[in-house]
Amino acid sequence: MIISSGTLSSAYARATVTDSPLLVCSTPSETRCRYELTSQLHLNMSIYRLLSSVRRSSTITTAQPLFHFFHLTQNPVQNQSLNPQSPYLYRSFAFTSAEEAAAERRRRKRRLRIEPPLHALRPSPNSSPPARDPNGPRLPDSTSQLVGPRLNLHNRVQSLIRASDLDAASLLARSSVFSNIRPTVFTCNAIVAAMYRNKRFDEAVALFHFFFKQSNIVPNIVSYNNLINTHCDRGEVDTALEVYRHILANAPFSPSAVTYRHLTKGLIDAGRIGEAMDLLREMLAKGYGADSLVYNNLISGFLKLGNLEKANELFDELKERCLVYDGVVNATFMEWWFSQGKDKEAMQSYKSWLDRKFRMIPATGNTLLEVLLKHEKKTEAWALFEEMLDSHMPPNIQAVNSDTFSIMVNECFKLGKCEEAIQTFKKAGTKAGSKPFAMDVAGFNNIITRFCELGMLSEAEKLFAELSKKSLSADVPTYRTMIDAYLKAGRIDDALQTFTKMVESGLRVVASFGTRVFGEFLKNGKNMESAWLLTKMGEKDPKPDALIYDVVVRGLCNAGEFEKSCDILDQMMRYAVGVTPVLLEFVRDAFGKAGRIEEIERVLNKTRWAPPSTASPPRARPWGQPQQSPIEPPRNQMAAQHASVSPQMTGQHVSGSQQYMGSFNAAQVNHST
């Protein structure tokens, strides 16, 4: 705020009038009032004279800030010695020094880099996105596509994969291709990778071609890496190289370091280490950084051939190109030295890596732990484990994972030290700043499995209860381990209770596990409980497998529980699970012997659950027209009705071509409608 001279002039005039001798006061209050007015008059006069001198001065050409006059007003005594004519008395900037102003500018720039202004984040309403070349290659899905119904589909497929029901997961993903909710590339990659991990290579390749060739879903680099890895493990390295060349020629992205890892490993396993070296040089020539695992594949290959000189040459090259490299390379050298019976050289390689003080990721530490424990270097292994625990400082530094604890816990069980295994499982670092590891479900599964294998169910139950108390949910392997242990120990009631929790939690019960568990329940007289559990399972999708229904129906019929058998068969018909001819023959024979054949025929009547006819009521035909046969529904509509019942629901094995054609017909009908 700036005070003009005109304003002070008027104030001075008013003050002069106020100081008139006519203002004579006789009372004390009037005297005090006159004294205050006089003081204000002198103050206003001093400010006016000060402004006048500033205006006359040639050195001061700019208006002065108000806060300085406010300071003079509030501290008239302290400023009597100051020369109002001095230009250095005033400041026209908001900082005490130029350095402070520069620091403030730098602070504002940093803040803008961290938090850009809102107008920079919003697209301009007038600017349209750049038009994409229609002739350019299509791009794969981004993570922004994995939302809403497509995310729900992805989670359903992942839950089936975690339940080890890969057939149901594959069927769900393939059938969704012909629906309105098409799977993303991430869902397709998940089921292909699951098939590869379970050594079902043919199905992994078939699914890749179905999703990305037939169904026109655009693959990403992870999709191609899965295919390359599958071909390499099948020994089809030339086919994997063709996929690599296809990426270079046609894909809108470049190969990744993982691509070169798979290819070099496949070439070395095929005895073509020279081509693997050429591929490494090609990777470096294309501008990729030196990948430790690619070098590790080649070093391991030369060590297996006994060419230590070439392996050391590659190791030196890696150290020149990478200031920080992965300790897995040292583990490879250690493994080779140990196999040669040269423990001293192996430990020298290990200590040389420790002396570099590299930050260790869990995968590297786990590999070193396995090598040390394998070759009876237990003291060094436990010291490394302690160091990893001390270095664990989440969220910035993740030094251990559940696999780290599982390695050391399994070592304790191997030595018969069960109490020490529990202590190791709950161990944390002692260094300042280190934090205990938040154990996940995989870590609990490992130690629970070890206790169940030893028949120590009380300790397993304590850990299972601890898992339930934490913010974790037991998965299918956890329940399966506990139920199998209870059945093995003859504790049928505990197994039934645990299986009930599994069903109520909504986890998938695969056919192999379900038939075995229900068979044990029925064998031990748990007929009503089995029927209730199967009914509970049928309330959710996907429906239980037809083999599970088969076991329960046979068990109930053999136990004389015909009412419950009718209920289960009725559910099979209502859910369109499908009754196999063998089960149909068994049921009719059992109910016929009991004199209840009419009851079972009524339950097995398919027309009860047939969809209502959508045909219009018959109209009165004009006189003289011949009577025609009823119009049959179109063939594609009939195919759609059959295809609407998935093969998983019917419990019948359907070939891939039949599933493909059935879903294709269903998609055609949906499109036409």
XYZ file of C-alpha atoms in Angstrom:
673
model
C 0.000 0.000 0.000
C 1.395 3.465 -0.964
C 0.465 6.754 0.801
C 0.271 9.655 -1.587
C 1.383 13.136 -0.711
C -2.090 14.488 -1.362
C -3.540 12.330 1.325
C -0.991 13.542 3.861
C -1.524 17.137 2.806
C -5.205 16.923 3.662
C -4.312 15.209 6.907
C -1.887 18.028 7.704
C -4.541 20.631 6.987
C -7.006 18.938 9.274
C -4.349 18.647 11.950
C -3.575 22.383 11.690
C -7.203 23.238 12.178
C -7.350 20.913 15.121
C -4.354 22.725 16.708
C -6.209 26.041 16.706
C -5.929 28.125 19.907
C -9.708 28.193 20.109
C -9.576 24.659 21.450
C -9.170 25.486 25.102
C -10.164 22.792 27.562
C -10.621 23.289 31.231
C -11.484 19.794 32.516
C -8.820 17.023 32.963
C -10.475 14.828 30.367
C -10.434 17.640 27.851
C -6.789 18.306 28.673
C -5.907 14.657 28.031
C -7.825 14.764 24.753
C -5.940 17.934 23.745
C -2.635 16.257 24.574
C -3.447 13.231 22.369
C -4.508 15.477 19.488
C -1.284 17.458 19.781
C 0.806 14.293 19.677
C -1.024 13.086 16.605
C -0.486 16.499 15.004
C 3.276 16.368 15.465
C 3.368 12.843 14.134
C 1.410 13.758 10.988
C 3.625 16.800 10.443
C 6.771 14.680 10.642
C 5.378 12.244 8.114
C 4.405 15.103 5.796
C 7.867 16.658 5.976
C 9.429 13.271 5.361
C 7.344 12.721 2.242
C 8.125 16.185 0.991
C 11.846 15.565 1.327
C 11.512 12.262 -0.480
C 9.689 13.892 -3.369
C 12.376 16.596 -3.640
C 15.214 14.059 -3.597
C 16.557 13.089 -7.019
C 17.991 9.819 -5.790
C 14.653 8.303 -4.889
C 12.361 7.909 -7.915
C 10.034 5.181 -6.810
C 7.222 5.032 -4.289
C 8.204 3.615 -0.913
C 6.364 0.820 0.822
C 3.994 1.644 3.587
C 5.505 -0.703 6.155
C 8.530 1.574 6.655
C 6.326 4.523 7.619
C 4.358 2.234 9.857
C 7.642 1.374 11.598
C 8.491 5.040 12.029
C 5.006 5.685 13.372
C 5.197 2.947 15.945
C 8.820 3.714 16.995
C 9.307 7.482 16.788
C 11.950 7.561 19.522
C 14.140 4.832 18.091
C 14.292 6.526 14.683
C 15.096 10.098 15.733
C 18.751 9.668 14.855
C 18.075 8.370 11.376
C 18.495 10.707 8.485
C 15.219 10.692 6.507
C 17.086 12.098 3.519
C 19.269 8.976 3.204
C 18.200 6.750 0.314
C 19.619 3.698 2.087
C 16.951 4.001 4.760
C 14.348 2.415 2.496
C 13.995 -0.962 0.721
C 11.838 -1.462 -2.347
C 12.249 -5.318 -2.420
C 10.872 -8.117 -0.217
C 14.145 -9.981 0.568
C 17.086 -9.043 2.741
C 19.622 -10.076 0.111
C 19.921 -11.140 -3.487
C 20.915 -14.617 -2.317
C 17.651 -14.934 -0.421
C 15.695 -13.912 -3.508
C 17.586 -16.450 -5.622
C 16.907 -19.158 -3.053
C 13.200 -18.327 -3.139
C 13.172 -18.568 -6.926
C 14.841 -21.957 -6.777
C 12.320 -23.113 -4.175
C 9.415 -22.063 -6.381
C 10.904 -23.857 -9.376
C 11.344 -27.036 -7.363
C 7.760 -26.809 -6.169
C 6.524 -26.375 -9.725
C 8.491 -29.414 -10.833
C 7.002 -31.494 -8.030
C 3.519 -29.999 -8.143
C 2.845 -28.558 -11.596
C 0.081 -25.985 -11.840
C -3.398 -27.270 -12.455
C -3.625 -25.691 -15.881
C -0.605 -27.744 -16.932
C -2.356 -30.956 -15.952
C -5.623 -30.156 -17.681
C -5.724 -30.547 -21.432
C -6.740 -27.462 -23.281
C -10.446 -27.599 -24.192
C -9.707 -26.268 -27.648
C -6.804 -28.599 -28.412
C -7.721 -32.025 -29.736
C -5.470 -35.071 -29.349
C -3.167 -35.662 -32.288
C -4.699 -37.832 -34.929
C -3.231 -41.314 -34.967
C -1.980 -42.800 -38.189
C -4.605 -45.357 -39.286
C -1.913 -47.273 -41.144
C 0.367 -47.446 -38.113
C 0.674 -50.551 -35.936
C -1.873 -51.075 -33.203
C -0.605 -50.587 -29.675
C -1.192 -53.049 -26.821
C -3.446 -52.263 -23.881
C -2.159 -49.963 -21.183
C -2.835 -50.397 -17.488
C -5.559 -47.759 -17.727
C -7.645 -50.341 -19.605
C -7.621 -52.691 -16.611
C -10.625 -51.162 -14.840
C -14.268 -51.943 -14.226
C -15.624 -55.213 -15.624
C -12.327 -56.015 -17.320
C -10.561 -55.782 -13.968
C -13.199 -58.035 -12.408
C -12.611 -60.573 -15.169
C -8.872 -60.392 -14.601
C -9.300 -60.983 -10.869
C -11.566 -63.981 -11.488
C -9.000 -65.543 -13.807
C -6.233 -64.876 -11.298
C -8.231 -66.457 -8.468
C -8.711 -69.603 -10.554
C -4.991 -69.669 -11.316
C -4.149 -69.383 -7.629
C -6.558 -72.247 -6.955
C -4.581 -74.337 -9.492
C -7.697 -74.707 -11.642
C -5.997 -73.764 -14.884
C -8.612 -75.432 -17.065
C -11.380 -73.271 -15.624
C -9.188 -70.166 -15.863
C -8.390 -70.914 -19.501
C -12.030 -71.536 -20.333
C -13.146 -68.319 -18.651
C -10.531 -66.249 -20.471
C -11.258 -67.839 -23.853
C -15.022 -67.533 -23.568
C -14.759 -63.863 -22.590
C -13.182 -63.127 -25.971
C -16.622 -63.534 -27.561
C -18.453 -61.465 -24.952
C -18.833 -57.740 -24.492
C -16.121 -57.795 -21.817
C -13.003 -58.764 -23.713
C -9.893 -59.672 -21.725
C -6.941 -57.321 -21.623
C -3.469 -58.368 -22.651
C -2.610 -58.687 -18.943
C -5.297 -61.338 -18.432
C -4.079 -63.259 -21.473
C -0.489 -63.077 -20.265
C -1.500 -64.372 -16.833
C -3.065 -67.600 -18.111
C -0.272 -68.206 -20.670
C 2.385 -67.757 -17.977
C 0.466 -70.067 -15.631
C 0.434 -72.782 -18.283
C 4.175 -72.350 -18.763
C 4.895 -72.591 -15.027
C 2.968 -75.857 -14.886
C 4.980 -77.278 -17.819
C 1.924 -77.321 -20.080
C 3.882 -75.920 -22.996
C 1.558 -77.003 -25.803
C -1.389 -75.260 -24.198
C 0.668 -72.132 -23.552
C 1.559 -71.880 -27.246
C -2.023 -72.641 -28.298
C -3.387 -69.944 -25.990
C -0.909 -67.400 -27.360
C -2.074 -68.055 -30.919
C -5.726 -68.036 -29.869
C -5.548 -64.697 -28.060
C -3.104 -62.769 -30.212
C -3.579 -64.303 -33.653
C -7.173 -65.466 -33.879
C -8.822 -63.058 -31.424
C -6.948 -59.969 -32.637
C -5.719 -58.894 -29.193
C -2.494 -56.888 -29.456
C 0.374 -58.552 -27.532
C 2.984 -56.659 -25.542
C 6.599 -57.563 -24.886
C 5.619 -59.759 -21.917
C 3.428 -61.828 -24.247
C 6.320 -62.418 -26.632
C 8.687 -63.190 -23.752
C 6.316 -65.892 -22.507
C 6.202 -67.423 -25.978
C 9.988 -67.267 -26.400
C 10.542 -68.835 -22.986
C 8.092 -71.630 -23.801
C 9.769 -72.425 -27.124
C 13.206 -72.422 -25.504
C 12.113 -74.863 -22.801
C 10.619 -77.093 -25.490
C 13.975 -77.092 -27.262
C 12.624 -75.056 -30.183
C 15.293 -72.349 -30.138
C 14.990 -71.585 -33.852
C 11.286 -70.887 -33.409
C 12.107 -68.601 -30.487
C 14.597 -66.720 -32.671
C 11.911 -66.303 -35.328
C 9.659 -64.716 -32.712
C 12.542 -62.391 -31.777
C 13.016 -61.334 -35.401
C 9.263 -60.796 -35.704
C 9.441 -58.366 -32.781
C 12.258 -56.436 -34.446
C 10.445 -56.251 -37.775
C 6.810 -55.687 -36.826
C 6.255 -54.828 -33.170
C 5.779 -51.171 -32.128
C 8.217 -51.772 -29.248
C 11.706 -53.171 -28.797
C 12.822 -56.374 -27.081
C 13.574 -56.134 -23.385
C 16.462 -57.453 -21.324
C 14.240 -60.382 -20.344
C 13.979 -61.316 -24.020
C 17.746 -61.640 -24.279
C 17.888 -63.603 -21.026
C 15.505 -66.239 -22.375
C 17.217 -66.431 -25.757
C 20.772 -66.700 -24.422
C 19.739 -69.376 -21.941
C 17.928 -71.324 -24.655
C 20.896 -71.132 -27.021
C 23.341 -72.228 -24.319
C 21.127 -75.141 -23.289
C 21.033 -76.165 -26.955
C 24.848 -76.123 -27.134
C 24.974 -73.009 -29.320
C 27.023 -70.744 -27.082
C 28.628 -68.998 -30.054
C 25.241 -67.722 -31.217
C 24.522 -66.656 -27.651
C 27.690 -64.520 -27.711
C 26.597 -62.987 -31.013
C 23.239 -62.171 -29.456
C 24.989 -60.458 -26.537
C 26.999 -58.303 -28.946
C 23.827 -57.488 -30.851
C 22.123 -56.440 -27.618
C 25.001 -54.112 -26.726
C 25.144 -52.727 -30.272
C 21.468 -51.795 -30.096
C 22.199 -49.580 -27.101
C 20.963 -51.805 -24.302
C 22.762 -51.700 -20.990
C 24.849 -54.620 -19.811
C 22.399 -56.953 -18.097
C 23.918 -59.016 -15.287
C 21.680 -62.019 -15.906
C 22.500 -62.158 -19.615
C 26.191 -62.155 -18.749
C 25.514 -64.721 -16.036
C 23.978 -67.097 -18.595
C 27.082 -66.875 -20.766
C 29.485 -67.152 -17.828
C 27.642 -70.240 -16.603
C 27.795 -71.735 -20.091
C 31.557 -71.236 -20.404
C 32.161 -72.571 -16.891
C 30.248 -75.736 -17.732
C 32.522 -76.101 -20.747
C 35.558 -75.652 -18.494
C 36.562 -72.382 -20.152
C 37.410 -70.366 -17.024
C 39.452 -67.833 -18.991
C 36.502 -66.814 -21.183
C 34.214 -66.696 -18.143
C 36.628 -64.353 -16.329
C 36.903 -62.226 -19.462
C 33.127 -61.781 -19.556
C 33.076 -61.064 -15.827
C 35.705 -58.341 -16.211
C 33.730 -56.860 -19.095
C 30.604 -56.798 -16.932
C 32.459 -55.012 -14.129
C 33.725 -52.423 -16.613
C 30.284 -51.773 -18.016
C 28.382 -51.880 -14.704
C 29.540 -50.112 -11.582
C 26.973 -52.155 -9.668
C 26.267 -55.682 -10.856
C 24.161 -58.540 -9.543
C 25.708 -60.930 -7.040
C 24.130 -63.854 -8.888
C 27.261 -63.855 -11.059
C 29.408 -64.482 -7.982
C 27.032 -67.258 -6.949
C 27.624 -68.888 -10.345
C 31.389 -68.773 -9.829
C 30.971 -70.099 -6.276
C 28.869 -73.018 -7.479
C 31.488 -73.922 -10.076
C 34.392 -73.670 -7.633
C 32.532 -75.803 -5.104
C 31.861 -78.416 -7.774
C 35.615 -78.463 -8.507
C 36.351 -79.066 -4.829
C 38.010 -75.663 -4.408
C 36.194 -74.186 -1.443
C 38.861 -71.544 -0.863
C 38.419 -69.976 -4.304
C 34.643 -70.133 -3.916
C 34.727 -68.240 -0.625
C 37.175 -65.719 -2.075
C 34.652 -64.958 -4.814
C 31.933 -64.586 -2.183
C 34.005 -62.238 -0.006
C 35.082 -60.157 -2.985
C 31.445 -59.406 -3.680
C 30.718 -58.612 -0.019
C 33.657 -56.192 0.073
C 32.018 -54.087 -2.632
C 29.155 -53.280 -0.227
C 26.503 -53.420 -2.941
C 22.900 -53.083 -1.881
C 21.471 -56.583 -2.020
C 18.054 -57.344 -3.454
C 16.165 -60.364 -2.046
C 16.641 -62.493 -5.179
C 20.425 -62.109 -5.026
C 20.596 -62.834 -1.309
C 18.383 -65.888 -1.667
C 20.625 -67.320 -4.395
C 23.717 -66.838 -2.245
C 21.982 -68.414 0.761
C 21.051 -71.491 -1.255
C 24.613 -71.923 -2.536
C 26.136 -71.539 0.927
C 23.696 -73.948 2.578
C 24.046 -76.469 -0.231
C 27.800 -76.691 0.340
C 27.661 -76.747 4.154
C 28.778 -73.154 4.705
C 26.189 -72.674 7.412
C 28.067 -70.086 9.478
C 28.421 -67.779 6.493
C 24.795 -68.409 5.496
C 23.444 -67.394 8.906
C 25.711 -64.341 8.944
C 24.378 -63.328 5.534
C 20.817 -63.856 6.759
C 21.475 -61.576 9.752
C 22.946 -58.935 7.473
C 19.930 -59.084 5.181
C 17.607 -58.635 8.161
C 19.598 -55.628 9.381
C 19.441 -54.054 5.917
C 15.663 -54.424 5.633
C 14.311 -50.875 5.935
C 11.005 -50.671 4.089
C 9.646 -48.931 2.135
C 12.972 -47.651 0.797
C 15.085 -50.805 1.074
C 13.600 -54.277 0.642
C 16.346 -56.704 1.622
C 14.325 -59.867 2.392
C 11.132 -61.547 1.251
C 9.152 -64.610 2.255
C 11.450 -66.861 0.201
C 14.375 -65.719 2.353
C 12.635 -66.891 5.512
C 11.458 -70.109 3.852
C 15.049 -71.025 2.929
C 16.272 -70.621 6.492
C 13.160 -72.192 8.064
C 13.550 -75.251 5.843
C 17.179 -75.507 6.921
C 16.056 -75.595 10.559
C 13.542 -78.360 9.814
C 16.237 -80.236 7.903
C 18.340 -80.258 11.074
C 15.337 -81.222 13.220
C 15.254 -77.895 15.080
C 11.547 -77.092 15.130
C 11.710 -74.497 17.907
C 14.523 -72.715 16.141
C 12.423 -72.751 12.965
C 9.670 -70.775 14.710
C 12.225 -68.312 16.087
C 13.727 -67.880 12.634
C 10.275 -67.371 11.153
C 9.671 -64.425 13.510
C 13.193 -63.043 13.476
C 13.914 -59.373 12.795
C 17.006 -57.236 12.383
C 18.783 -55.653 15.335
C 20.408 -52.738 13.530
C 19.065 -49.254 14.163
C 16.520 -48.366 11.506
C 15.793 -51.938 10.440
C 12.198 -53.131 10.536
C 10.670 -56.603 10.862
C 9.419 -58.199 7.680
C 5.637 -58.306 7.244
C 5.191 -61.987 6.463
C 2.887 -62.858 3.578
C 0.701 -65.899 2.931
C 3.444 -67.753 1.036
C 5.724 -67.669 4.071
C 2.959 -68.983 6.333
C 2.156 -71.724 3.824
C 5.728 -72.991 3.858
C 6.093 -73.348 7.617
C 2.556 -74.737 8.044
C 3.324 -77.360 5.401
C 6.545 -78.343 7.179
C 4.729 -78.833 10.498
C 1.937 -80.818 8.821
C 4.489 -83.088 7.157
C 5.918 -83.865 10.589
C 2.446 -84.442 12.058
C 2.795 -81.470 14.439
C -0.749 -80.223 13.921
C -0.896 -78.170 17.119
C 1.917 -75.883 15.916
C 0.368 -75.744 12.451
C -2.988 -74.747 13.963
C -1.351 -71.933 15.950
C 0.252 -70.535 12.825
C -2.993 -70.937 10.874
C -4.841 -68.997 13.593
C -2.110 -66.331 13.552
C -2.511 -66.018 9.794
C -6.252 -65.518 10.188
C -5.756 -62.807 12.829
C -3.494 -60.755 10.589
C -4.705 -58.736 7.640
C -4.131 -61.800 5.462
C -6.487 -64.363 4.001
C -5.596 -68.012 3.768
C -5.469 -69.191 0.172
C -6.264 -72.534 -1.415
C -2.860 -74.175 -0.688
C -3.158 -73.247 2.991
C -6.607 -74.796 3.374
C -5.602 -77.797 1.298
C -2.573 -78.458 3.512
C -4.592 -78.277 6.724
C -7.463 -80.419 5.408
C -5.115 -83.100 4.095
C -3.299 -83.166 7.429
C -6.582 -83.543 9.341
C -7.754 -86.345 7.063
C -4.423 -88.109 7.400
C -4.687 -87.898 11.195
C -8.305 -89.123 11.168
C -9.682 -85.830 12.517
C -12.737 -85.744 10.264
C -14.621 -83.090 12.230
C -11.687 -80.668 12.093
C -11.293 -81.337 8.384
C -15.008 -80.705 7.857
C -14.839 -77.447 9.812
C -11.808 -76.221 7.864
C -13.377 -77.201 4.545
C -16.523 -75.293 5.523
C -14.425 -72.164 6.140
C -12.831 -72.620 2.744
C -16.213 -72.845 1.019
C -17.625 -69.861 2.917
C -14.610 -67.754 1.982
C -15.491 -68.270 -1.692
C -12.314 -70.097 -2.707
C -12.433 -72.414 -5.696
C -12.475 -76.173 -5.033
C -10.908 -78.000 -7.957
C -12.230 -81.383 -9.067
C -9.264 -83.499 -7.927
C -9.258 -82.057 -4.420
C -13.045 -81.898 -4.064
C -13.691 -85.503 -5.076
C -11.071 -86.762 -2.636
C -12.345 -84.700 0.308
C -16.035 -85.450 -0.269
C -15.180 -89.112 -0.660
C -13.561 -89.116 2.789
C -16.499 -87.257 4.319
C -19.044 -89.688 2.883
C -16.938 -92.662 3.899
C -17.024 -91.420 7.497
C -20.787 -90.849 7.582
C -20.864 -87.091 6.940
C -23.714 -87.389 4.448
C -25.880 -84.435 5.432
C -22.841 -82.202 5.876
C -21.561 -83.141 2.431
C -24.909 -82.370 0.805
C -25.085 -79.016 2.583
C -21.527 -78.083 1.572
C -22.131 -78.986 -2.064
C -25.331 -76.936 -2.057
C -23.374 -74.003 -0.621
C -20.732 -74.358 -3.313
C -23.393 -74.392 -6.039
C -24.702 -70.979 -4.972
C -21.638 -69.262 -6.420
C -20.047 -69.141 -9.844
C -18.294 -70.995 -11.264
C -20.304 -74.052 -10.297
C -18.614 -77.144 -8.849
C -17.260 -79.683 -11.267
C -19.559 -82.486 -12.415
C -17.172 -85.061 -10.920
C -17.775 -83.636 -7.437
C -21.537 -83.934 -7.930
C -21.018 -87.483 -9.150
C -19.151 -88.516 -5.982
C -21.711 -86.945 -3.650
C -24.753 -88.381 -5.453
C -23.275 -91.877 -5.435
C -22.363 -91.599 -1.770
C -25.838 -90.422 -0.780
C -27.520 -93.169 -2.794
C -25.305 -95.833 -1.247
C -26.184 -94.482 2.204
C -29.918 -94.585 1.422
C -30.288 -90.792 1.480
C -32.556 -90.637 -1.564
C -34.173 -87.327 -0.613
C -30.815 -85.576 -0.525
C -29.807 -87.339 -3.719
C -32.888 -85.914 -5.438
C -31.990 -82.433 -4.178
C -28.442 -82.673 -5.517
C -29.649 -84.036 -8.861
C -32.198 -81.252 -9.035
C -29.377 -78.731 -8.552
C -27.394 -80.377 -11.327
C -30.323 -80.006 -13.693
C -31.075 -76.456 -12.590
C -27.452 -75.289 -12.931
C -27.048 -77.198 -16.221
C -24.030 -79.031 -14.835
C -24.994 -82.112 -16.790
C -25.570 -85.703 -15.742
C -23.253 -88.166 -17.420
C -24.772 -91.355 -18.894
C -22.876 -93.467 -16.353
C -24.300 -91.520 -13.416
C -27.749 -91.552 -15.005
C -27.685 -95.318 -15.242
C -26.490 -95.649 -11.644
C -29.190 -93.330 -10.292
C -32.015 -95.043 -12.138
C -30.833 -98.423 -10.927
C -30.553 -97.246 -7.302
C -33.930 -95.507 -7.256
C -35.532 -98.404 -9.123
C -34.438 -100.832 -6.438
C -35.933 -98.516 -3.840
C -39.220 -98.308 -5.782
C -38.851 -94.582 -6.488
C -38.225 -94.616 -10.213
C -41.039 -92.143 -10.962
C -39.594 -89.640 -8.533
C -36.168 -89.704 -10.131
C -37.611 -89.543 -13.653
C -39.493 -86.412 -12.693
C -36.271 -84.867 -11.358
C -34.349 -85.801 -14.491
C -36.984 -84.335 -16.800
C -35.068 -81.783 -18.853
C -38.136 -79.873 -19.958
C -38.661 -78.529 -16.443
C -35.620 -76.262 -16.743
C -35.876 -75.558 -20.466
C -35.976 -71.849 -21.344
C -39.478 -70.521 -22.030
C -40.446 -70.348 -25.658
C -40.299 -66.852 -27.128
C -42.448 -67.752 -30.126
C -45.628 -65.736 -30.542
C -48.952 -67.492 -29.873
C -50.482 -69.190 -32.912
C -52.722 -66.959 -34.940
C -55.927 -68.060 -36.607
C -54.988 -68.883 -40.146
C -57.205 -67.542 -42.929
C -59.715 -69.898 -44.413
C -58.422 -71.935 -47.251
C -54.685 -71.778 -46.366
C -53.033 -75.134 -45.746
C -51.800 -75.948 -42.262
C -47.998 -75.633 -42.006
C -45.574 -77.269 -39.651
C -44.338 -75.173 -36.762
C -41.420 -72.950 -37.619
C -38.090 -74.241 -36.340
C -35.701 -71.830 -34.665
C -32.684 -70.790 -36.667
C -29.695 -73.043 -36.416
C -27.484 -70.339 -35.009
C -30.032 -69.707 -32.251
C -29.971 -73.391 -31.349
C -26.206 -73.301 -31.350
C -26.283 -70.302 -29.073
C -28.529 -72.112 -26.614
C -26.107 -75.005 -26.460
C -23.101 -72.729 -26.300
C -24.570 -70.724 -23.427
C -23.910 -73.697 -21.201
C -20.159 -73.760 -20.689
C -18.293 -77.061 -20.818
C -17.243 -76.483 -17.231
C -20.876 -76.433 -16.174
C -21.732 -79.599 -18.012
C -18.747 -81.447 -16.694
C -18.076 -82.931 -20.115
C -14.775 -82.715 -21.884
C -15.076 -80.470 -24.904
C -12.297 -80.076 -27.398
C -10.816 -76.689 -28.137
C -12.381 -76.480 -31.585
C -15.828 -77.251 -30.207
C -15.446 -74.595 -27.529
C -14.226 -72.125 -30.103
C -17.124 -72.753 -32.493
C -19.709 -72.729 -29.727
C -18.483 -69.403 -28.419
C -18.237 -68.057 -31.957
C -21.875 -68.928 -32.636
C -22.896 -67.301 -29.389
C -21.005 -64.166 -30.331
C -22.732 -64.079 -33.717
C -26.145 -64.287 -32.116
C -25.305 -61.556 -29.612
C -24.106 -59.340 -32.420
C -27.166 -59.968 -34.548
C -29.495 -59.238 -31.672
